[in-house]
Coordinates of C-alpha atoms in Angstrom, one line a residue:
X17 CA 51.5 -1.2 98.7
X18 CA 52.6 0.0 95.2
X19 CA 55.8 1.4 94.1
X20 CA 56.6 4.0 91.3
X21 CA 59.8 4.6 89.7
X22 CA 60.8 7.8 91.6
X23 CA 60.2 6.1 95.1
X24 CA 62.8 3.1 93.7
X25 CA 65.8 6.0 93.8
X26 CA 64.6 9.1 96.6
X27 CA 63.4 6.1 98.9
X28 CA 64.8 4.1 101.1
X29 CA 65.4 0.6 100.4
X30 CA 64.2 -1.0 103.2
X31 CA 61.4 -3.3 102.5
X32 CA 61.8 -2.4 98.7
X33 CA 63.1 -6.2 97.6
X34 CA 59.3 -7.1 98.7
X35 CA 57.8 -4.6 96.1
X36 CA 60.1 -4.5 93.0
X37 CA 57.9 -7.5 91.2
X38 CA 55.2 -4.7 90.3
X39 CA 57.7 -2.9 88.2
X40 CA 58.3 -3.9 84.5
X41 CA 61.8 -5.0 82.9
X42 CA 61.5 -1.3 81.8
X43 CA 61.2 0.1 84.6
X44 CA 63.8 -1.8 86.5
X45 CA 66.2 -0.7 84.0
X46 CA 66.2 2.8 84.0
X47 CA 66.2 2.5 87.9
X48 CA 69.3 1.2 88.1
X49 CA 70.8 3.8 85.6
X50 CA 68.8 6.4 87.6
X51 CA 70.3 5.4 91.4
X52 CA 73.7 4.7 89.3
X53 CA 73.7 8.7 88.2
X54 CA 72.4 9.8 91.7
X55 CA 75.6 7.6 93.1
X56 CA 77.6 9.9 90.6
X57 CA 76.4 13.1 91.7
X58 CA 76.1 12.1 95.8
X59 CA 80.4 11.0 95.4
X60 CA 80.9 14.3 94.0
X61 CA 78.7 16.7 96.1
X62 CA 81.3 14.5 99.1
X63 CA 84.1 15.0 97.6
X64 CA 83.7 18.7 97.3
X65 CA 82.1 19.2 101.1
X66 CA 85.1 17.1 102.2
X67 CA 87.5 19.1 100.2
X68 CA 86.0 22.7 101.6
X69 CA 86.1 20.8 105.3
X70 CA 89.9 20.3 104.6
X71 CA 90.3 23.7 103.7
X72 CA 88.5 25.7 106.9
X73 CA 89.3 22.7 109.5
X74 CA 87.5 22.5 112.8
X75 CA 88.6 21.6 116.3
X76 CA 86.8 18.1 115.3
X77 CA 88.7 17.3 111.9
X78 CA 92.1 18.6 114.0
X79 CA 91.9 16.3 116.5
X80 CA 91.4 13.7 114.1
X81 CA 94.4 14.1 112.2
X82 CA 93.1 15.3 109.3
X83 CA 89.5 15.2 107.1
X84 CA 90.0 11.8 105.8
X85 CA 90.3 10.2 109.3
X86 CA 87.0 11.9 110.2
X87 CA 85.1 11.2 107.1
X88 CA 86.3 7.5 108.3
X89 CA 85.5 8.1 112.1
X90 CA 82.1 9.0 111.2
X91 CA 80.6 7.2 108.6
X92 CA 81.2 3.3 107.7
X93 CA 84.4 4.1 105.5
X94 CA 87.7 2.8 106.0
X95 CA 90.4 5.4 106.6
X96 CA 92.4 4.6 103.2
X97 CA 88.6 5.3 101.5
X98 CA 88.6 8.5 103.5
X99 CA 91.7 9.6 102.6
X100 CA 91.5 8.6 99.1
X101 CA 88.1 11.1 98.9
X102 CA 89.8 13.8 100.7
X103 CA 93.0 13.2 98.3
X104 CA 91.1 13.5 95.4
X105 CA 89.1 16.9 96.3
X106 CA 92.9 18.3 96.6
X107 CA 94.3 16.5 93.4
X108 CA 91.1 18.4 91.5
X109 CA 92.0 22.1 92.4
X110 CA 94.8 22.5 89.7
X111 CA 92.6 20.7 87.1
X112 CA 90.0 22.2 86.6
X113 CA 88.3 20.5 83.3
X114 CA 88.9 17.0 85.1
X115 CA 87.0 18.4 88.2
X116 CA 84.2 19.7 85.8
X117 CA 83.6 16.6 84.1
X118 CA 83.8 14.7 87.2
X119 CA 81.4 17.2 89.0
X120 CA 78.7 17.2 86.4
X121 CA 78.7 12.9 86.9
X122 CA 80.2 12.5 83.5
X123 CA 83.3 10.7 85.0
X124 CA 83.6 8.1 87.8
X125 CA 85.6 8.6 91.0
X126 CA 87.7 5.7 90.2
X127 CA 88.7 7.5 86.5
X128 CA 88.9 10.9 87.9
X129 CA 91.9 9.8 90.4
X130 CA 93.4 8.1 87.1
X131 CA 93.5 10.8 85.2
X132 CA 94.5 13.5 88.0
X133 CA 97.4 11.1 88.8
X134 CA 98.4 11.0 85.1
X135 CA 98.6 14.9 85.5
X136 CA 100.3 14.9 88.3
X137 CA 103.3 13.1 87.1
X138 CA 103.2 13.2 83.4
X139 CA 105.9 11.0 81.5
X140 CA 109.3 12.8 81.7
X141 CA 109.4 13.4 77.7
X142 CA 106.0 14.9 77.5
X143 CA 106.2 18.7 76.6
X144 CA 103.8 21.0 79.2
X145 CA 102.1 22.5 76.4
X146 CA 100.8 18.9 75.6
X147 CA 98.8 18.3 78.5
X148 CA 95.3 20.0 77.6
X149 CA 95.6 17.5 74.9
X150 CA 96.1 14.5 77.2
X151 CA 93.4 15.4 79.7
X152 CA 91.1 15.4 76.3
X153 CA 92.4 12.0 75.2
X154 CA 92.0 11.1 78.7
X155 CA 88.4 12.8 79.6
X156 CA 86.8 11.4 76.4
X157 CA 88.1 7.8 77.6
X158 CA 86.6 7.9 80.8
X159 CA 83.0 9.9 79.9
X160 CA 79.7 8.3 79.0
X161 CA 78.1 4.9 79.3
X162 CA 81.1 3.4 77.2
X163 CA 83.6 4.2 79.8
X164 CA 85.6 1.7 81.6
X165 CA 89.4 1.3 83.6
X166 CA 90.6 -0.5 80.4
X167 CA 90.0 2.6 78.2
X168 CA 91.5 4.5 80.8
X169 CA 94.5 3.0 81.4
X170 CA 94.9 2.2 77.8
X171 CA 94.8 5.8 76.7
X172 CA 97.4 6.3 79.9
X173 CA 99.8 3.8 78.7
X174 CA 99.5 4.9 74.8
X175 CA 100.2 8.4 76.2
X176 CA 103.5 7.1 78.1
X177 CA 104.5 5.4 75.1
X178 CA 104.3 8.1 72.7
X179 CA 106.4 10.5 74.9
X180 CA 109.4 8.6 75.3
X181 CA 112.5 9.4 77.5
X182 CA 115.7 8.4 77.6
X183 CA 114.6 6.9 80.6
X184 CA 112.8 3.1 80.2
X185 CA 109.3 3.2 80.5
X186 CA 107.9 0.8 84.1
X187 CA 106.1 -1.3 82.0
X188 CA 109.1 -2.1 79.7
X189 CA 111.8 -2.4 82.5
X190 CA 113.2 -6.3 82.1
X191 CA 115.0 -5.1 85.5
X192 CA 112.3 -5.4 87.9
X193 CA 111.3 -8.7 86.3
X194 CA 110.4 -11.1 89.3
X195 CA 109.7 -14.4 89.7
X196 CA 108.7 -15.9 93.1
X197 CA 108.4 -20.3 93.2
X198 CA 107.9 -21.6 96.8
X199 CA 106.3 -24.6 98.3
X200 CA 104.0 -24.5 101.1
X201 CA 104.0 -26.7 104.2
X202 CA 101.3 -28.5 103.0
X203 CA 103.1 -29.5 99.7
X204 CA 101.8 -27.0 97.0
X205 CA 103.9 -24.1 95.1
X206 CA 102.8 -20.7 95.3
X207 CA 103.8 -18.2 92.0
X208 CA 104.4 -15.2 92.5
X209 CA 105.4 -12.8 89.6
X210 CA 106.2 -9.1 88.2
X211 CA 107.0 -9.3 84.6
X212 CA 106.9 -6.1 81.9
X213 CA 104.9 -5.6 79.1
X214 CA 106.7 -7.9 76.4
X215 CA 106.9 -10.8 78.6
X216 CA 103.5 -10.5 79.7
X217 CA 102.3 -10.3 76.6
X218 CA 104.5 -13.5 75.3
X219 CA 102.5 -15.1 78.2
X220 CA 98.9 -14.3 77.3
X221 CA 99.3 -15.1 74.1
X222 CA 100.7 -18.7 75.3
X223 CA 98.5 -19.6 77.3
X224 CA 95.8 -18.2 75.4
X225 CA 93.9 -21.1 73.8
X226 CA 94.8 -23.0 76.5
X227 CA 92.6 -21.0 78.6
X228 CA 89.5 -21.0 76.6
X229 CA 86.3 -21.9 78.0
X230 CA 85.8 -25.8 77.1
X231 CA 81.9 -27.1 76.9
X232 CA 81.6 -30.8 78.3
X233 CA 80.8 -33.3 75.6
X234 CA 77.2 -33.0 75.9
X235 CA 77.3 -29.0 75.6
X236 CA 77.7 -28.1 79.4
X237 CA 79.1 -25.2 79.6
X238 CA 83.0 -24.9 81.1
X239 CA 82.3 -25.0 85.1
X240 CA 85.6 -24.0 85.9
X241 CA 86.5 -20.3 86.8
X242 CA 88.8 -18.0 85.1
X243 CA 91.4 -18.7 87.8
X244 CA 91.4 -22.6 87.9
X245 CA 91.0 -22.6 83.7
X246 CA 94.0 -20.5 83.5
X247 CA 96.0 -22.7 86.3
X248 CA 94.9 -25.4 83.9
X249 CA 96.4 -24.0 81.1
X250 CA 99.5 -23.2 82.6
X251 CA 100.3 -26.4 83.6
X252 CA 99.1 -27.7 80.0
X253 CA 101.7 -25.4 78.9
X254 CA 104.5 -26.6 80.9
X255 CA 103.6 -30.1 80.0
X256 CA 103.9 -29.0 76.1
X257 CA 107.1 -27.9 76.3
X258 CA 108.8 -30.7 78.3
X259 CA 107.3 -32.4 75.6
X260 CA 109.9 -30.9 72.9
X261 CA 107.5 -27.4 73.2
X262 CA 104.4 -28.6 71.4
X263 CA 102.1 -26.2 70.9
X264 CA 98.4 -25.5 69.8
X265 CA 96.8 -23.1 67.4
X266 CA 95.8 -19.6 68.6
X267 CA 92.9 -18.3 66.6
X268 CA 94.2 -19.9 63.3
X269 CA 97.9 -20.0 64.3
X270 CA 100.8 -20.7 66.5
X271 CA 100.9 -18.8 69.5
X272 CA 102.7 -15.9 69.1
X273 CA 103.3 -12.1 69.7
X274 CA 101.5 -9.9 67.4
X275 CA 102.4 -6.0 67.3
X276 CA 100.9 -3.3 65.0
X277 CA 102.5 0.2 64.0
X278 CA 101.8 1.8 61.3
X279 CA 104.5 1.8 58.9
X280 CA 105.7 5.0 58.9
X281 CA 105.8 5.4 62.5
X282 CA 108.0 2.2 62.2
X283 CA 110.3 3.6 59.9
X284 CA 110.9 7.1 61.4
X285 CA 110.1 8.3 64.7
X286 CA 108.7 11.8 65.1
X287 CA 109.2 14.0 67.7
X288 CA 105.7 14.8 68.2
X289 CA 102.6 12.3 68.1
X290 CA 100.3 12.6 65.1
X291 CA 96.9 13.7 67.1
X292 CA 94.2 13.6 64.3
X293 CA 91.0 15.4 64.9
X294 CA 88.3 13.6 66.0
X295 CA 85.2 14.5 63.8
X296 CA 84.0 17.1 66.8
X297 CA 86.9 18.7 66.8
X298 CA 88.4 17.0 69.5
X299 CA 91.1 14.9 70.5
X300 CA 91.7 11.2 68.8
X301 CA 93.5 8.6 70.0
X302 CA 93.7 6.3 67.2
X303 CA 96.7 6.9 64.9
X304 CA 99.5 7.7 67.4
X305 CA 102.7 6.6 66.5
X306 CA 102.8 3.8 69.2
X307 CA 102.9 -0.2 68.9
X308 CA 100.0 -1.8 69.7
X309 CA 99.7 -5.1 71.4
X310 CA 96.4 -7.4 71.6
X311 CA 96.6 -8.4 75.3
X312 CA 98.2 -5.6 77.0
X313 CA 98.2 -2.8 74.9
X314 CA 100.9 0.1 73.9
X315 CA 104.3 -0.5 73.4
X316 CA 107.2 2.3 72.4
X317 CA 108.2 3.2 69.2
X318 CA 111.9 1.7 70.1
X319 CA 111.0 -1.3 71.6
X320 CA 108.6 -1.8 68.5
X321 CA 111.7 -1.6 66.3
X322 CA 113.3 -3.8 68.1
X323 CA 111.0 -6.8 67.6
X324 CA 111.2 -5.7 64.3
X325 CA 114.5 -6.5 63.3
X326 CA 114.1 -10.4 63.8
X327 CA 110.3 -10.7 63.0
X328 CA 107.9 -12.0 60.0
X329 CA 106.5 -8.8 59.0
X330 CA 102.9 -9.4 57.1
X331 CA 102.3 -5.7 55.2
X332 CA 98.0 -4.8 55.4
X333 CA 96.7 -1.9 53.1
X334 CA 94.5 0.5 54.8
X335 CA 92.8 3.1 53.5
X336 CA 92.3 6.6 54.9
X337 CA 90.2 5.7 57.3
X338 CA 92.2 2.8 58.7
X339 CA 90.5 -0.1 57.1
X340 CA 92.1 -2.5 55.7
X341 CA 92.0 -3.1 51.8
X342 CA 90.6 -6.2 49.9
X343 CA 89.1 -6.3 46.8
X344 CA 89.4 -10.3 46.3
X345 CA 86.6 -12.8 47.1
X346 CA 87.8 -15.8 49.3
X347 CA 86.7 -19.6 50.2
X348 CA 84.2 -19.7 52.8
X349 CA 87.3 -20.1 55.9
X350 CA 88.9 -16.9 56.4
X351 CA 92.7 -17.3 55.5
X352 CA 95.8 -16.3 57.4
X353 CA 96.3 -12.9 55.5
X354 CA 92.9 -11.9 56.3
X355 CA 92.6 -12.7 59.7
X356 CA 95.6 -10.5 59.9
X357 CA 94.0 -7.9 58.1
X358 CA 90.7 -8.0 60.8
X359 CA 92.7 -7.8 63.6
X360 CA 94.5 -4.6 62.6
X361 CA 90.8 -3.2 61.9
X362 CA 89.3 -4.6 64.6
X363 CA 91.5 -5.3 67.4
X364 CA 89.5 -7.5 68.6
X365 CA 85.9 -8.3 69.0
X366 CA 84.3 -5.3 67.6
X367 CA 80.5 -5.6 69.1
X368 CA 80.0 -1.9 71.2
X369 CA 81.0 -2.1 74.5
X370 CA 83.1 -5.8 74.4
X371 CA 86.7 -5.9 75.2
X372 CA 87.8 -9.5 74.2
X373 CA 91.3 -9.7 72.7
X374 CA 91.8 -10.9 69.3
X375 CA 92.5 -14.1 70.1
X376 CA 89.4 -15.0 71.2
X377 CA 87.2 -14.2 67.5
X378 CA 85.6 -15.6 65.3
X379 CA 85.5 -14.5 61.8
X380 CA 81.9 -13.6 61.0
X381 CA 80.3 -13.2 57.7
X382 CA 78.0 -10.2 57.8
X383 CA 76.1 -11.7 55.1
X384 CA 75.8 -15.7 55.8
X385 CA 78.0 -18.0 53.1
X386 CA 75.2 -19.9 52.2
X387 CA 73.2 -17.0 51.3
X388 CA 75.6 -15.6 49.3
X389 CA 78.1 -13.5 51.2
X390 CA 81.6 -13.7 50.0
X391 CA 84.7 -13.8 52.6
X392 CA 85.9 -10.6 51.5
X393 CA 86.7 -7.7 54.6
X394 CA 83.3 -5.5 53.7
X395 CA 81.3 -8.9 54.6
X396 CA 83.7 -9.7 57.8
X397 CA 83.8 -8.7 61.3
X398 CA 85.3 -10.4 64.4
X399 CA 83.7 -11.3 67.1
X400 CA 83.7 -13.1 70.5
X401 CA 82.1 -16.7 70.7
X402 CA 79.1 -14.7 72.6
X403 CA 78.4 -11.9 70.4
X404 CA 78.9 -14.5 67.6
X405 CA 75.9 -16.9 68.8
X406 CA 73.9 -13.3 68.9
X407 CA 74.4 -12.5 65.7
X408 CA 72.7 -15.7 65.1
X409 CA 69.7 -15.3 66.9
X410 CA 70.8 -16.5 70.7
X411 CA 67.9 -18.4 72.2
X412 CA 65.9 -16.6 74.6
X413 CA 66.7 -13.2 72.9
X414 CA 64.4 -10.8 71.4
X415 CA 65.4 -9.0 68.5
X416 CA 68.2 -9.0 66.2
X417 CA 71.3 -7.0 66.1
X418 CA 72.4 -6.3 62.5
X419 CA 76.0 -5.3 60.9
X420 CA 76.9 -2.8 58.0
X421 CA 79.7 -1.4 56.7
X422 CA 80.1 2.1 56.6
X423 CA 81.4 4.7 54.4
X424 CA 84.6 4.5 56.7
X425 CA 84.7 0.5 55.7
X426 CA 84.1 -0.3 59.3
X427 CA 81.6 -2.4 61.0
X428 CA 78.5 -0.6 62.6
X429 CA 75.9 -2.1 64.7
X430 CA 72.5 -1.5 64.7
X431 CA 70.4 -2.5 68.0
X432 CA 66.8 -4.2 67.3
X433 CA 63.9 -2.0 68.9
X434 CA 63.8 -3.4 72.0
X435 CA 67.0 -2.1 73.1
X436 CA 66.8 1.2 71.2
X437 CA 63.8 2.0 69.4
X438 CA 65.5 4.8 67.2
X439 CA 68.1 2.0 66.0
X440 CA 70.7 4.2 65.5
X441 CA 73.4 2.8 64.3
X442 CA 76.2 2.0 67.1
X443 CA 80.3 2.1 65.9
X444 CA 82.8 -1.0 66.3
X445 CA 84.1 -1.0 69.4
X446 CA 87.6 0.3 68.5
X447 CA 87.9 4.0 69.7
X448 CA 90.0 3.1 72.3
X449 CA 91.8 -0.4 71.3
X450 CA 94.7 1.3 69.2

């Protein structure tokens, strides 16, 4: 028996494992975007029947102490998924752009209680006046393909940062700092801890090229999983500094914290956030007058200025549209200065769509040193180990991606054919790292 595309998402999927080999690559693609869109629109035709249901109950949804409960009574949810769905219908009546986007499939479930929660209890210091312009920030985080938690609760913290309050924000509060250390009765130690932002971020950046992936002599790759390698580095660490706190390189240097502000948000606080214009006349998020740190994000102006008074502070020229200046060719090794100067453009590995901290790039010359290509910024772009090895024709891979620099002196990316045969070019994956 064949199979067609539209049978793969209106049909059922019993038997269909059995017939998928008679579909190309192609094919298999778009239906798995397709069923992922019909997922979209099915959780928000639910939400909105549940929602009605909770408004007009019956002697049914009554006696089962409320909608959620019977959504959960009826169908193979849990009660906490029911009661999330039904909470969610509720949280959308006041907010009606989030439920728009969110009805129309052009936000996730998942994002939509983010953002409604966000709106729900703003930070204390935020003006009401100010929130159409959040719910922007925050709507063009979570729409598209691009979308993910990270952006999302990225542009939530930046948001929390740039309305300060007298009060401290959660994620800054050395207060609730916990630490739990206990052995187990079969001789092992179990960690348990709460830490904020700073100290988490000290952390990361400790442990960070101790956590790294490490190929076996003969090229293996790392069998270890994230968990065990970072266990493994921790202990490395620990052994480091009972040895007099030795420590590795990070990217090029000694592990450290690295925050960026722009200078004048470092030198005087405003009272109000400079919100540039996005070029569709929409909100931005890059440019607030927030810190920025590589593993865990925003940090306030005032806890910004504290680091600052005890720091080494390395000065990068950018030009209006944030990219740093450089004007002088280099040896073939990127140097300190402008590794510095890449991560403040960058923020990491810049390919569309990755999200791997700075600390984790390599400095890649657009236009290969041997042929020619000076280490200068216009001919450098960070990248992850993996998007690295793509860039230089990954085995098994058809295609090649290619990099230019734009008129705004960032990197773009241009897809080969076979993933978009229009090639148009794609930006550095940046929107929403600052």
């Amino acid at each position: 028996m064949s199979v067609c595309l539209s049978e793969v998402v209106s049909g059922s999927a019993v038997g269909l494992r059995g017939r998928l080999w008679q579909l190309t690559a192609a094919e298999l693609r778009a239906a798995a975007v397709e069923a992922s869109a019909e997922i979209l629109r099915l959780e928000a035709v639910r939400v909105a029947v549940v929602d009605e249901l909770s408004l007009r109950p019956d002697d049914q949804v009554i006696a089962s102490r409320g909608v959620g409960s019977w959504l959960a009574a009826n169908t193979m949810l849990q009660v906490r998924d029911g009661k999330k769905i039904a909470a969610l219908g509720a949280a959308l009546r006041p907010f009606p752009a989030v439920g728009a986007r969110f009805d129309c499939g052009d936000c996730s479930f998942e994002h939509a209680v983010l953002i409604v929660a966000f709106c729900e209890s703003p930070p204390k210091g935020m003006p009401e006046e100010a929130l159409p312009k959040c719910i922007d920030l925050l709507l063009a985080a979570a729409s598209g393909v691009e979308a993910t938690t990270t952006k999302v609760r990225n542009v939530i913290a930046t948001l929390e940062r740039i309305f300060e309050s007298d009060e401290i924000p959660p994620a800054e509060d050395v207060d609730r700092n916990e630490l739990r250390i206990a052995s187990t009765l079969n001789g092992r130690v179990v960690v348990r801890g709460d830490f904020d932002a700073l100290t988490g971020e000290m952390l990361l950046s400790a442990l960070s090229n101790l956590t790294m992936p490490t190929p076996a002599p003969d090229g293996t790759p790392d069998a270890r999983s994230a968990a065990k390698r970072t266990a493994d580095g921790f202990t490395e660490l620990i052994r480091r500094y009972l040895d007099c706190a030795k420590t590795g390189t990070d990217g090029g240097q000694r592990p450290h914290v690295n925050v960026h502000i722009n200078a004048r948000d470092l030198a005087e606080h405003r009272d109000c956030a400079a919100t540039p214009a996005a070029p569709d006349g929409g909100a931005a998020v890059s440019d607030l007058d927030v810190g920025h740190m590589p593993w865990l994000g925003p940090l306030s102006v005032s806890r910004t200025r504290l680091l600052g008074c005890d720091c080494f502070l390395y000065t990068v020229l950018l030009d209006d549209h944030g990219a740093p200046l450089d004007a002088k060719p280099g040896k073939r090794l990127v140097n300190a200065e402008q590794r510095v100067a890449l991560i403040a453009r960058d923020k990491g590995c810049a390919f569309p769509g990755c999200t791997c901290v700075p600390a984790w790039t390599d400095a890649h010359h657009i236009k290969h040193w041997a042929n020619g290509g000076p280490t200068v910024m216009n001919n450098l772009v960070l990248l992850c180990r993996s998007h690295h090895r793509l860039m230089h024709r990954k085995a098994g891979f058809v295609g090649k991606w290619e990099i230019r620099i734009g008129v705004d002196n960032k990197p773009w990316f241009i897809p080969p054919p076979s993933i978009d045969p229009g090639q148009q070019p794609r930006p550095a994956n940046t929107t929403f790292k600052t």
